Coordinates of C-alpha atoms and ligand atoms in Angstrom, one line a residue:
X98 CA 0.0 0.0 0.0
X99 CA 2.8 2.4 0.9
X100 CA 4.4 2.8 -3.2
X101 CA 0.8 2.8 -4.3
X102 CA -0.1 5.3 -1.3
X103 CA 3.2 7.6 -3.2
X104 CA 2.9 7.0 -6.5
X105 CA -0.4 8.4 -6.1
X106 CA 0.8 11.5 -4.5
X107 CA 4.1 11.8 -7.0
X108 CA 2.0 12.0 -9.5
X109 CA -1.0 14.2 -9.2
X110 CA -3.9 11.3 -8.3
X111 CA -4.2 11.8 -4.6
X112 CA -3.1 14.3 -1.4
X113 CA -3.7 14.3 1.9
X114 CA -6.3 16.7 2.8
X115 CA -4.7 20.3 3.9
X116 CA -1.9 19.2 4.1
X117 CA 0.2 22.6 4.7
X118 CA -1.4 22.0 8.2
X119 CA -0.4 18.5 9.4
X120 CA -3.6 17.2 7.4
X121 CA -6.8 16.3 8.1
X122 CA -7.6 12.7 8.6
X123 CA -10.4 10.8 6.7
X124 CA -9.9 13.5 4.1
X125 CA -8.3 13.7 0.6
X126 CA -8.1 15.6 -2.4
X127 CA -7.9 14.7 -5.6
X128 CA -5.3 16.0 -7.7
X129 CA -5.1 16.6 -11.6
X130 CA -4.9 12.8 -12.6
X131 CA -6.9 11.8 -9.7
X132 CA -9.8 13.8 -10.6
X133 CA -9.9 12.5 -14.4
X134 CA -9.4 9.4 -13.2
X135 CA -12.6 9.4 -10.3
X136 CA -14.5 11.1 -13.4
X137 CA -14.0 8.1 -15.9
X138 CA -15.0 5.7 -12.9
X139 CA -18.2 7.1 -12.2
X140 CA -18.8 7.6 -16.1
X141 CA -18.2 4.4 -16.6
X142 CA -20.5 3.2 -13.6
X143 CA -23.4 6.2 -15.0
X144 CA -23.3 4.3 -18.3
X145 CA -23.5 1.2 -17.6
X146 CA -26.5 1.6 -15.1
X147 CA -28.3 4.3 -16.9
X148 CA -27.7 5.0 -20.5
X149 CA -27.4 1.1 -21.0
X150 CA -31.1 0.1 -18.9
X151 CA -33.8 1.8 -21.1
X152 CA -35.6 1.6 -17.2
X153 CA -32.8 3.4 -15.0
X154 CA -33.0 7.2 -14.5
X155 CA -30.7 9.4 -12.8
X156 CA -31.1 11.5 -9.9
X157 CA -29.1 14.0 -8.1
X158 CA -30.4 14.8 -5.0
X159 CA -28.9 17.3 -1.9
X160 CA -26.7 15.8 0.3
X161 CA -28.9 18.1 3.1
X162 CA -32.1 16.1 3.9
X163 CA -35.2 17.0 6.3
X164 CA -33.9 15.5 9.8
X165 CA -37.3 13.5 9.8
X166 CA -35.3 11.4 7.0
X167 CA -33.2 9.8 9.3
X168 CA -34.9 9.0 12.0
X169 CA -37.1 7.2 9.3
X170 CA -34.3 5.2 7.9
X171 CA -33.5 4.0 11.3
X172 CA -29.6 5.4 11.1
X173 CA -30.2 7.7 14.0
X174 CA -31.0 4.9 16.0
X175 CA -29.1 2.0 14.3
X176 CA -26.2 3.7 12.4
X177 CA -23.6 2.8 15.2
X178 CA -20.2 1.3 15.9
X179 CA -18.9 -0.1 18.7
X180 CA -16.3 2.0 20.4
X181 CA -13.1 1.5 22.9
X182 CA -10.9 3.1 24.1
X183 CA -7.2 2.8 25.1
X184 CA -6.9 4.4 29.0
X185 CA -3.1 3.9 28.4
X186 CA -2.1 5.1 24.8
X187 CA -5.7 6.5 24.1
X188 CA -5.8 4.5 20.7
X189 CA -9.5 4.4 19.7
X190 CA -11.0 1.3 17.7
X191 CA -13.9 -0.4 16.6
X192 CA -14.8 -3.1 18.8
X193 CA -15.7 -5.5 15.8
X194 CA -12.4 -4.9 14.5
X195 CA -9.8 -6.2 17.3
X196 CA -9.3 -9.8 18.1
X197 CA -11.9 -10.7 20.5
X198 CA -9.7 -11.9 23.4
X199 CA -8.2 -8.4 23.6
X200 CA -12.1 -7.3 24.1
X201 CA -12.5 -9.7 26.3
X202 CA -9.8 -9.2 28.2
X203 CA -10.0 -5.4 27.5
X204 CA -6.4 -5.5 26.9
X205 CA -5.3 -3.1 24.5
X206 CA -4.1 -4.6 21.2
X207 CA -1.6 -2.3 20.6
X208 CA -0.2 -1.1 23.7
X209 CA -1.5 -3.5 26.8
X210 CA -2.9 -1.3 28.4
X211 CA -6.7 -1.1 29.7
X212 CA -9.6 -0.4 27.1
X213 CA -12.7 1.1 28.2
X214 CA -16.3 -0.3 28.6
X215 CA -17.6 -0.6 24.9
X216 CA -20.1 2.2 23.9
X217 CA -22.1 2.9 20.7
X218 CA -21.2 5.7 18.8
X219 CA -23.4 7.6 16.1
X220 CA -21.2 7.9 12.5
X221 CA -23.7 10.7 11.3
X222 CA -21.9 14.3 11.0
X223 CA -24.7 16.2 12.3
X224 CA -24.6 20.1 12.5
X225 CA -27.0 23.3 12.4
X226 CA -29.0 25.2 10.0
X227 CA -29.4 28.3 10.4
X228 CA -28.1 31.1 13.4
X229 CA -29.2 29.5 16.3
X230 CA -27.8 26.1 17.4
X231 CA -30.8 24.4 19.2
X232 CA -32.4 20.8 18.8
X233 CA -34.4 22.7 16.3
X234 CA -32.1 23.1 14.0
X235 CA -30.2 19.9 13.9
X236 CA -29.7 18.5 10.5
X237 CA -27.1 15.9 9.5
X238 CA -24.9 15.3 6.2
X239 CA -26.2 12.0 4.7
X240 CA -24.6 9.0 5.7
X241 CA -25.5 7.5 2.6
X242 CA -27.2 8.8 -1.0
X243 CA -29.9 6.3 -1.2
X244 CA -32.4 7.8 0.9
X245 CA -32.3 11.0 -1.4
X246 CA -33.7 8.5 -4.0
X247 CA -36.0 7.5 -1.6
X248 CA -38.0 10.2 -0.8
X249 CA -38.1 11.0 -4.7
X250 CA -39.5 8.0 -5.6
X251 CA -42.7 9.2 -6.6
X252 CA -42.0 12.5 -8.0
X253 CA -39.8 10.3 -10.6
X254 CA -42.8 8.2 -11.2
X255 CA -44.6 10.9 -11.6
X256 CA -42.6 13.1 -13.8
X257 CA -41.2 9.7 -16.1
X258 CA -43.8 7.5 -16.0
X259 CA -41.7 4.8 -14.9
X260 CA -43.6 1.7 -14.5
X261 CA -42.1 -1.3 -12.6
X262 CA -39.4 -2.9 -12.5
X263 CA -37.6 0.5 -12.6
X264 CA -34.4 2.0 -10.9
X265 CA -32.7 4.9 -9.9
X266 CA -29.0 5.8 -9.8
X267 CA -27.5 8.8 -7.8
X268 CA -23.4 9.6 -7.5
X269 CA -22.6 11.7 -4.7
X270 CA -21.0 12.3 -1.9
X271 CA -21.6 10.7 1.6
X272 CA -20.0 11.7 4.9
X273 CA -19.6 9.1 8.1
X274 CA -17.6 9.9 11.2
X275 CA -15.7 6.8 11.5
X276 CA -13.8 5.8 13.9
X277 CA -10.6 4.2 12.3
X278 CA -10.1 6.0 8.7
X279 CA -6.5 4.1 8.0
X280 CA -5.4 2.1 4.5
X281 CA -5.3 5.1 2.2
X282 CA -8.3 6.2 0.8
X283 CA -10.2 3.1 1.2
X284 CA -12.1 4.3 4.7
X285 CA -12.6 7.9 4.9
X286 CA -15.2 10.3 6.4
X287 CA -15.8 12.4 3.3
X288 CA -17.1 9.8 0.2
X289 CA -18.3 9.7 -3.0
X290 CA -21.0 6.5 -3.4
X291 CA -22.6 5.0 -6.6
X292 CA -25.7 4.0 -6.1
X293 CA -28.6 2.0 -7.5
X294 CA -32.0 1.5 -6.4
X295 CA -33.9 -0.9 -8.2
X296 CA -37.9 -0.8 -7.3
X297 CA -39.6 -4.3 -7.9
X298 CA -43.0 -6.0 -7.3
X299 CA -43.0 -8.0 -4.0
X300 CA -42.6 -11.9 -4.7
X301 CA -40.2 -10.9 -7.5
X302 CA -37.4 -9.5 -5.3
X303 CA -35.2 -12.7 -5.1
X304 CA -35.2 -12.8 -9.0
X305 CA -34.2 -9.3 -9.2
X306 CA -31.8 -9.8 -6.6
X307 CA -29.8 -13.2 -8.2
X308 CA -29.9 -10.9 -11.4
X309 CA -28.1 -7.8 -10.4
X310 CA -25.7 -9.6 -8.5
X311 CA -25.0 -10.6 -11.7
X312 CA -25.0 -7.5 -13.3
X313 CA -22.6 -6.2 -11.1
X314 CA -20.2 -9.1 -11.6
X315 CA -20.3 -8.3 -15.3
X316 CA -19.4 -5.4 -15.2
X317 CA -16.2 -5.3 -13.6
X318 CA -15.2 -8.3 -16.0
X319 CA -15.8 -5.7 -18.6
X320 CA -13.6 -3.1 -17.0
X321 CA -10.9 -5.3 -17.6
X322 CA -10.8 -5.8 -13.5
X323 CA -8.4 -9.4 -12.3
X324 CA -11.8 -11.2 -11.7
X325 CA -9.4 -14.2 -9.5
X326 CA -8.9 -10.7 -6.9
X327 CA -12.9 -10.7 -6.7
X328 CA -14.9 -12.9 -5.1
X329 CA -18.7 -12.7 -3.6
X330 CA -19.0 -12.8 0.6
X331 CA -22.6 -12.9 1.5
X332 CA -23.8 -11.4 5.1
X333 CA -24.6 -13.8 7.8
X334 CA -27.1 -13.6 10.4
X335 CA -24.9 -11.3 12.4
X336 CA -24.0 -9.1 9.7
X337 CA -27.3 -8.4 8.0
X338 CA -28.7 -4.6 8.3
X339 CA -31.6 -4.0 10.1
X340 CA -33.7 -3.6 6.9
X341 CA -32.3 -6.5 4.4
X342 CA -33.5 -10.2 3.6
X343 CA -29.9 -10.9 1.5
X344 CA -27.2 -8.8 1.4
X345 CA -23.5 -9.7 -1.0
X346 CA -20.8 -8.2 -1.0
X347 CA -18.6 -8.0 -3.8
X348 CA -14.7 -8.0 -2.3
X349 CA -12.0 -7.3 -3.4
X350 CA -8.1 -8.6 -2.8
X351 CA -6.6 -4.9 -2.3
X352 CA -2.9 -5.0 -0.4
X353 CA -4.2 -5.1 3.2
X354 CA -6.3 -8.3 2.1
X355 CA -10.0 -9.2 1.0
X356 CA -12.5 -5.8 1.6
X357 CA -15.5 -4.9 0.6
X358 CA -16.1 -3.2 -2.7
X359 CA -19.9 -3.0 -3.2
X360 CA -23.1 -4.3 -1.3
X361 CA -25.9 -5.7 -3.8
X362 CA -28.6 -5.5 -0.7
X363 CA -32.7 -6.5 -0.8
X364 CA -33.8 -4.0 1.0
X365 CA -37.8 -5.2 1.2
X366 CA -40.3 -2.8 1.7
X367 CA -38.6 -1.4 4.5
X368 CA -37.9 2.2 3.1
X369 CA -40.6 3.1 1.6
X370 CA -42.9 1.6 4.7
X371 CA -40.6 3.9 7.4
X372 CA -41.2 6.9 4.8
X373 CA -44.7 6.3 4.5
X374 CA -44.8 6.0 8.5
X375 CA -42.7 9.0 9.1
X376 CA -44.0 11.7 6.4
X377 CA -47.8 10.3 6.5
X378 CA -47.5 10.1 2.3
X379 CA -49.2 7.0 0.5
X380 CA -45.8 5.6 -1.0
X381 CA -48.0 3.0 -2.6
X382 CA -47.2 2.4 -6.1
X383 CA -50.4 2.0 -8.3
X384 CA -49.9 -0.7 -11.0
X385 CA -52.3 0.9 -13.8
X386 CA -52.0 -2.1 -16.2
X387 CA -53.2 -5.0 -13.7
X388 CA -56.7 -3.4 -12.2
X389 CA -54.6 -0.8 -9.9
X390 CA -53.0 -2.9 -7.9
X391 CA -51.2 -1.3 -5.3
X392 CA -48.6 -2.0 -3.1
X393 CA -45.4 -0.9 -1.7
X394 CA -42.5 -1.8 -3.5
X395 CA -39.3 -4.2 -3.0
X396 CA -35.9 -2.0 -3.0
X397 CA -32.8 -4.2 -4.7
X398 CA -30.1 -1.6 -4.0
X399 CA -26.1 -1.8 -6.0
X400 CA -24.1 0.3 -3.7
X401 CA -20.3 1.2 -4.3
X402 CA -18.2 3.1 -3.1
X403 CA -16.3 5.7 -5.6
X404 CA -13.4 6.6 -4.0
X405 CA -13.0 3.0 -3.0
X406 CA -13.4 2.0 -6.4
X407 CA -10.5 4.2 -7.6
X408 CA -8.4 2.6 -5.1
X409 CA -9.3 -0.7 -6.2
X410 CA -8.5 0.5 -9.8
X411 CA -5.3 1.8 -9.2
X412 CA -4.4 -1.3 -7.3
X413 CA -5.6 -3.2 -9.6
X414 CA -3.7 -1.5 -12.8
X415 CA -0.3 -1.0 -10.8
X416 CA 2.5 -3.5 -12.1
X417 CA 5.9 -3.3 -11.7
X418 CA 8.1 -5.1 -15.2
X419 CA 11.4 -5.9 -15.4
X420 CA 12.1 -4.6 -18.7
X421 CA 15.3 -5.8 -20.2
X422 CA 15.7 -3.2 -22.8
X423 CA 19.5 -1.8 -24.6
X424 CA 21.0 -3.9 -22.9
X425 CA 20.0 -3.3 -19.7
X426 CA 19.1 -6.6 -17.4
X427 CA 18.2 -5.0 -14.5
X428 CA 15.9 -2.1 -15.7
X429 CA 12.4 -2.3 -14.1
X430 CA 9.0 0.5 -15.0
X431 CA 6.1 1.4 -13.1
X432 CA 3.1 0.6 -14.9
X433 CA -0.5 1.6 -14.2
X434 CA -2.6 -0.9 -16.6
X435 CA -5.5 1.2 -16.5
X436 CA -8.4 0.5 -19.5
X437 CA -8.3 3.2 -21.9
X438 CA -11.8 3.9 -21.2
X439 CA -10.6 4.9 -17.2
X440 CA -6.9 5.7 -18.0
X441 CA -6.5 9.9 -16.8
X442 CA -4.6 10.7 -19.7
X443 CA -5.4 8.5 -23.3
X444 CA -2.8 9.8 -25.8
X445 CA 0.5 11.5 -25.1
X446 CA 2.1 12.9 -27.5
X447 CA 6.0 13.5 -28.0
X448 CA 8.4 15.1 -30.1
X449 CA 11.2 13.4 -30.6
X450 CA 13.4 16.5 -30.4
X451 CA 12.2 20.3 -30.2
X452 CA 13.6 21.9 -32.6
X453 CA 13.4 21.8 -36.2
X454 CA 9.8 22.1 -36.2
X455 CA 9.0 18.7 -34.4
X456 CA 7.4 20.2 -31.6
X457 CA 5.1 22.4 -34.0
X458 CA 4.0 19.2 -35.7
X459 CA 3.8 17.1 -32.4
X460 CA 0.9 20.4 -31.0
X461 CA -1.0 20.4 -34.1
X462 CA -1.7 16.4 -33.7
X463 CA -2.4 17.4 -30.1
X464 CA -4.7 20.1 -31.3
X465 CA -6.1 17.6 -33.8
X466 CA -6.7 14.9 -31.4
X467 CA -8.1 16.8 -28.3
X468 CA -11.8 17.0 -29.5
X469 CA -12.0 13.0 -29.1
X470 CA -9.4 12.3 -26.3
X471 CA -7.9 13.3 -23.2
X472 CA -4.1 14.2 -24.3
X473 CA -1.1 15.0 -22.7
X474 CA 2.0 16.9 -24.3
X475 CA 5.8 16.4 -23.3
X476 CA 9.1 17.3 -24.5
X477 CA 11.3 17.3 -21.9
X478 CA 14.1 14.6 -21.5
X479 CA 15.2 11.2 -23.3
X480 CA 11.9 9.7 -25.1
X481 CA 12.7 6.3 -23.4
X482 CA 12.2 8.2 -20.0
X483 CA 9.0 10.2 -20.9
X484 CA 7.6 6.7 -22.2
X485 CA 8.1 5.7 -18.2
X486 CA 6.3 8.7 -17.2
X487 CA 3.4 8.2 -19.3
X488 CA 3.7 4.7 -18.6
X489 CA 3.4 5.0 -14.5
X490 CA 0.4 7.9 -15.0
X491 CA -0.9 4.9 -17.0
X492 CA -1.3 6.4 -20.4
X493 CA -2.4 3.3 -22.6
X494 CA -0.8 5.0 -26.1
X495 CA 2.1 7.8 -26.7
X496 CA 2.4 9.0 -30.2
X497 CA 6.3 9.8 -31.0
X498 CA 6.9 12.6 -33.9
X499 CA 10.0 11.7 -35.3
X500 CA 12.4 13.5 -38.3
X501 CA 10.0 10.7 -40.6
X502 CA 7.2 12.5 -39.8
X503 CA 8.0 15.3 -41.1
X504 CA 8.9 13.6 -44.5
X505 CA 6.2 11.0 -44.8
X506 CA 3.2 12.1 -42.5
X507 CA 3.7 8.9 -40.2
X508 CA 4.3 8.8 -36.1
X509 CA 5.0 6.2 -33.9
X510 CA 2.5 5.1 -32.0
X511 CA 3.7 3.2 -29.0
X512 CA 1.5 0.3 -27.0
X513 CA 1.7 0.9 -22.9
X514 CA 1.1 -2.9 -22.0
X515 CA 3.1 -4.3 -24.6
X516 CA 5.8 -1.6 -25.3
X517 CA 5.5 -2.5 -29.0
X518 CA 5.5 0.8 -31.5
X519 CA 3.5 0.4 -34.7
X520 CA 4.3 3.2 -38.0
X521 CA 0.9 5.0 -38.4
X522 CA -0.5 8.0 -40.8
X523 CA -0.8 10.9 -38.9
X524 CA -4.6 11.0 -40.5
X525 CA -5.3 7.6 -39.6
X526 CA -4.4 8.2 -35.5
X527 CA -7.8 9.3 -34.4
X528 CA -9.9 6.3 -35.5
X529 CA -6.6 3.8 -35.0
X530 CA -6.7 4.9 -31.7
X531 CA -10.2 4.3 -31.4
X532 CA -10.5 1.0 -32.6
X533 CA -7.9 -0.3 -30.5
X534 CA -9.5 0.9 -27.2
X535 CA -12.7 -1.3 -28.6
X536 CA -10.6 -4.5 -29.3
X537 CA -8.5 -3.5 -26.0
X538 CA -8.1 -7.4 -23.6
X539 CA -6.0 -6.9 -20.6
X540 CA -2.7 -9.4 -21.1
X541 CA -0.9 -8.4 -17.4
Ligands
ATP242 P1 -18.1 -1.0 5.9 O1 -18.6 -2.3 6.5 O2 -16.8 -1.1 5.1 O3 -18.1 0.1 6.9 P2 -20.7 -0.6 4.9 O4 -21.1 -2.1 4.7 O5 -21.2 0.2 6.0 O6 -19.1 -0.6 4.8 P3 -22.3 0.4 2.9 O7 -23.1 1.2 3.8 O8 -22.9 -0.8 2.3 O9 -20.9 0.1 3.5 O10 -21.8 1.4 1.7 C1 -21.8 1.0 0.4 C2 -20.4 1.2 -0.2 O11 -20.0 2.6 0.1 C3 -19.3 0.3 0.4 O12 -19.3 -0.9 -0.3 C4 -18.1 1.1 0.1 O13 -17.6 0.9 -1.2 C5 -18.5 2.6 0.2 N1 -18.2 3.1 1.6 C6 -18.9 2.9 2.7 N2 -18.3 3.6 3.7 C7 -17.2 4.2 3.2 C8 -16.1 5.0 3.7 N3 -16.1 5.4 5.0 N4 -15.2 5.4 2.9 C9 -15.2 5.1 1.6 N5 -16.1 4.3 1.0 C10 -17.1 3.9 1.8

């Protein structure tokens, strides 16, 4: 975790939060790559849900919700973790998350020293509206985006005439107070989530539920993810959330071992039954075409993490190669096998030299090629070393304008994952380009 933890900050994808001031944990920001990168991600994730169902709509709802919300969805009552504390070195920890002879014992697992009595603490981030800082005015960042599609269930219906089975996907960001933000970015307190909720007839729910499971799992097979560092971990009795029938997880092997990814969660009826309790609206759904049936709908939910998933990406794409190249037995690059539909950066593009007009040229295929892809430009030091820059920022193709290209209109274009360089027409670039990203198979 620690060269992916500074690879990411050498190179623009992620810095500690404020930084200048000793930082502030369970916060990061996302630098110049990082941002394209998170961008692509959640792209990838809105396409595939939305543009891709004919039955998924989008929604982007405020992160500030009517306190009423959640007390309804239980999480001001349920949304706890067990606490200790360390009397001696006044480590904190989740109880669930030391081994339990240490609880038992209440021996501290780092230090020996005493823990405190366990007590339940609230992960909501709860502050005031308004001037005056009374119970009154108490509202709380969501824990989590799917109650904003919640509540807007039935305006969606309304405004889309969505009929069921229909979903609803949201990307935004959540905020939890946790206890023990450690491993990167993987646990923080500020979030971004992808999530879907997918609104079904009761009696149908399992179907829907063995379906998107498989959904899910198709869809990082298509993002090119190593499918033998995924596996499927479904919740136990002890595990299951107050409101779920089945719950999956969808793990992940990242460096500190196998976490979770995403949830695929049956949620039942219990959301839109506490909304209907707690606001006093009829959250029915009216089926028109089967002698107005009503009912209150089953909720299959698909819930990821963002930021977590652009860890997993980056863990996923970063390779370290032994390249044995001029000679050379004991070179070794940094490569970040990103898919060329997530990669920051697509195309970089290099003159061989400066002067004599190569750099000109080298711009106005940059110029050319900017409309369709993400480029970068760089013309400083040996080519073989800017190739290992582009190569550890995970650009999948560099384009090389050589003294040839000024005679015969050709450039070099140069393949991340293999390192093999192919003599192309300058005019041909865009669309060669293209079709290579649609043919692209991970080989590493
Ligand atoms: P955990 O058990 O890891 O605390 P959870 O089961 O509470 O997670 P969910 O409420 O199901 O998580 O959230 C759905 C997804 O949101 C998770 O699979 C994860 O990808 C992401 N997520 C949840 N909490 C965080 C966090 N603190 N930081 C980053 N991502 C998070």
């Amino acid at each position: 975790m620690e060269k992916i933890t500074s690879l990411a900050k050498r190179r623009g994808f992620v810095y500690q939060s404020s930084e200048i001031y000793g930082g502030q944990n369970g916060a990061w920001d996302y630098g110049p790559l990082g941002v394209e990168l998170k961008n692509r991600i959640a792209g990838a994730w809105w396409k595939e849900m939305t543009r891709l169902h004919d039955n998924i709509v989008g929604l982007d709802a405020a992160i500030l919700m009517h306190p009423r919300t959640w007390e309804a969805s239980g999480h001001v009552e349920n949304f706890t973790d067990p606490l200790v504390d360390c009397k001696k070195c006044k480590s904190r920890f989740r109880a669930d998350q030391i081994p339990q002879e240490n609880l038992a014992a209440k021996k501290c697992p780092d230090c020996g020293g005493e823990l405190t009595d366990t007590r339940k603490f609230n992960l909501m981030f709860k502050t005031h509206i308004g001037p005056a800082e009374d119970t009154a005015s108490i509202i709380y960042l969501r824990p989590e985006t799917a109650q904003g599609i919640y509540v807007n269930y039935k305006n969606i219906i309304q405004s889309n005439r969505m009929k069921i089975p229909f979903g609803i996907a949201q990307i935004g960001k959540a905020f939890r107070n946790e206890i023990v933000t450690k491993n990167f970015i993987f646990r923080t307190c500020e979030f971004e989530q992808m999530e879907m909720q997918y609104f079904v007839k009761p009696g149908t729910d399992e179907e829907w539920f063995s379906e998107w499971r498989k959904q899910r799992w198709a869809y990082y097979e298509k993002l090119g993810v190593k499918m033998d560092h995924l596996r499927w971990h479904q919740h136990g009795p002890d595990e299951l959330a107050h409101y779920a029938k089945d719950a999956y997880d969808i793990e992940y092997l990242f460096p500190m071992g196998w976490r979770e990814l995403e949830g695929v969660h049956n949620r039942t009826d219990y959301d839109l039954g506490r909304h209907t309790q707690f606001s006093g609206k009829d959250l029915q759904y009216i089926d028109q075409d089967n002698n107005n049936e009503r009912y209150i709908p089953y909720i299959i939910e698909t819930s990821a993490g963002l930021t977590r998933s652009l860890l997993m990406v980056f863990c996923d794409a970063y390779d370290e190669e032994k390249v044995a190249d001029k000679g050379n037995e004991d070179d070794w690059r940094t490569v970040l096998r990103f898919h060329p539909d997530l990669a920051p950066v697509t195309v970089a593009i290099l003159p061989l030299m400066k002067k004599d007009g190569l750099a000109e040229l080298a711009q106005d295929i940059r110029s050319e090629l900017k409309e369709d892809y993400a480029t970068d430009y760089d013309q400083a030091g040996a080519i073989g070393r800017r190739y290992r820059r582009q190569d550890e920022a995970g650009t999948p193709f560099c384009v090389t304008v050589d003294y040839q290209s000024k005679e015969d209109g050709t450039v070099t274009l140069r393949f991340r994952d293999s390192m093999e360089q192919v003599r192309v027409p300058k005019a041909e670039l865009a669309s060669r380009i293209r079709q290579e990203i649609k043919a692209y198979k991970r080989i590493k």
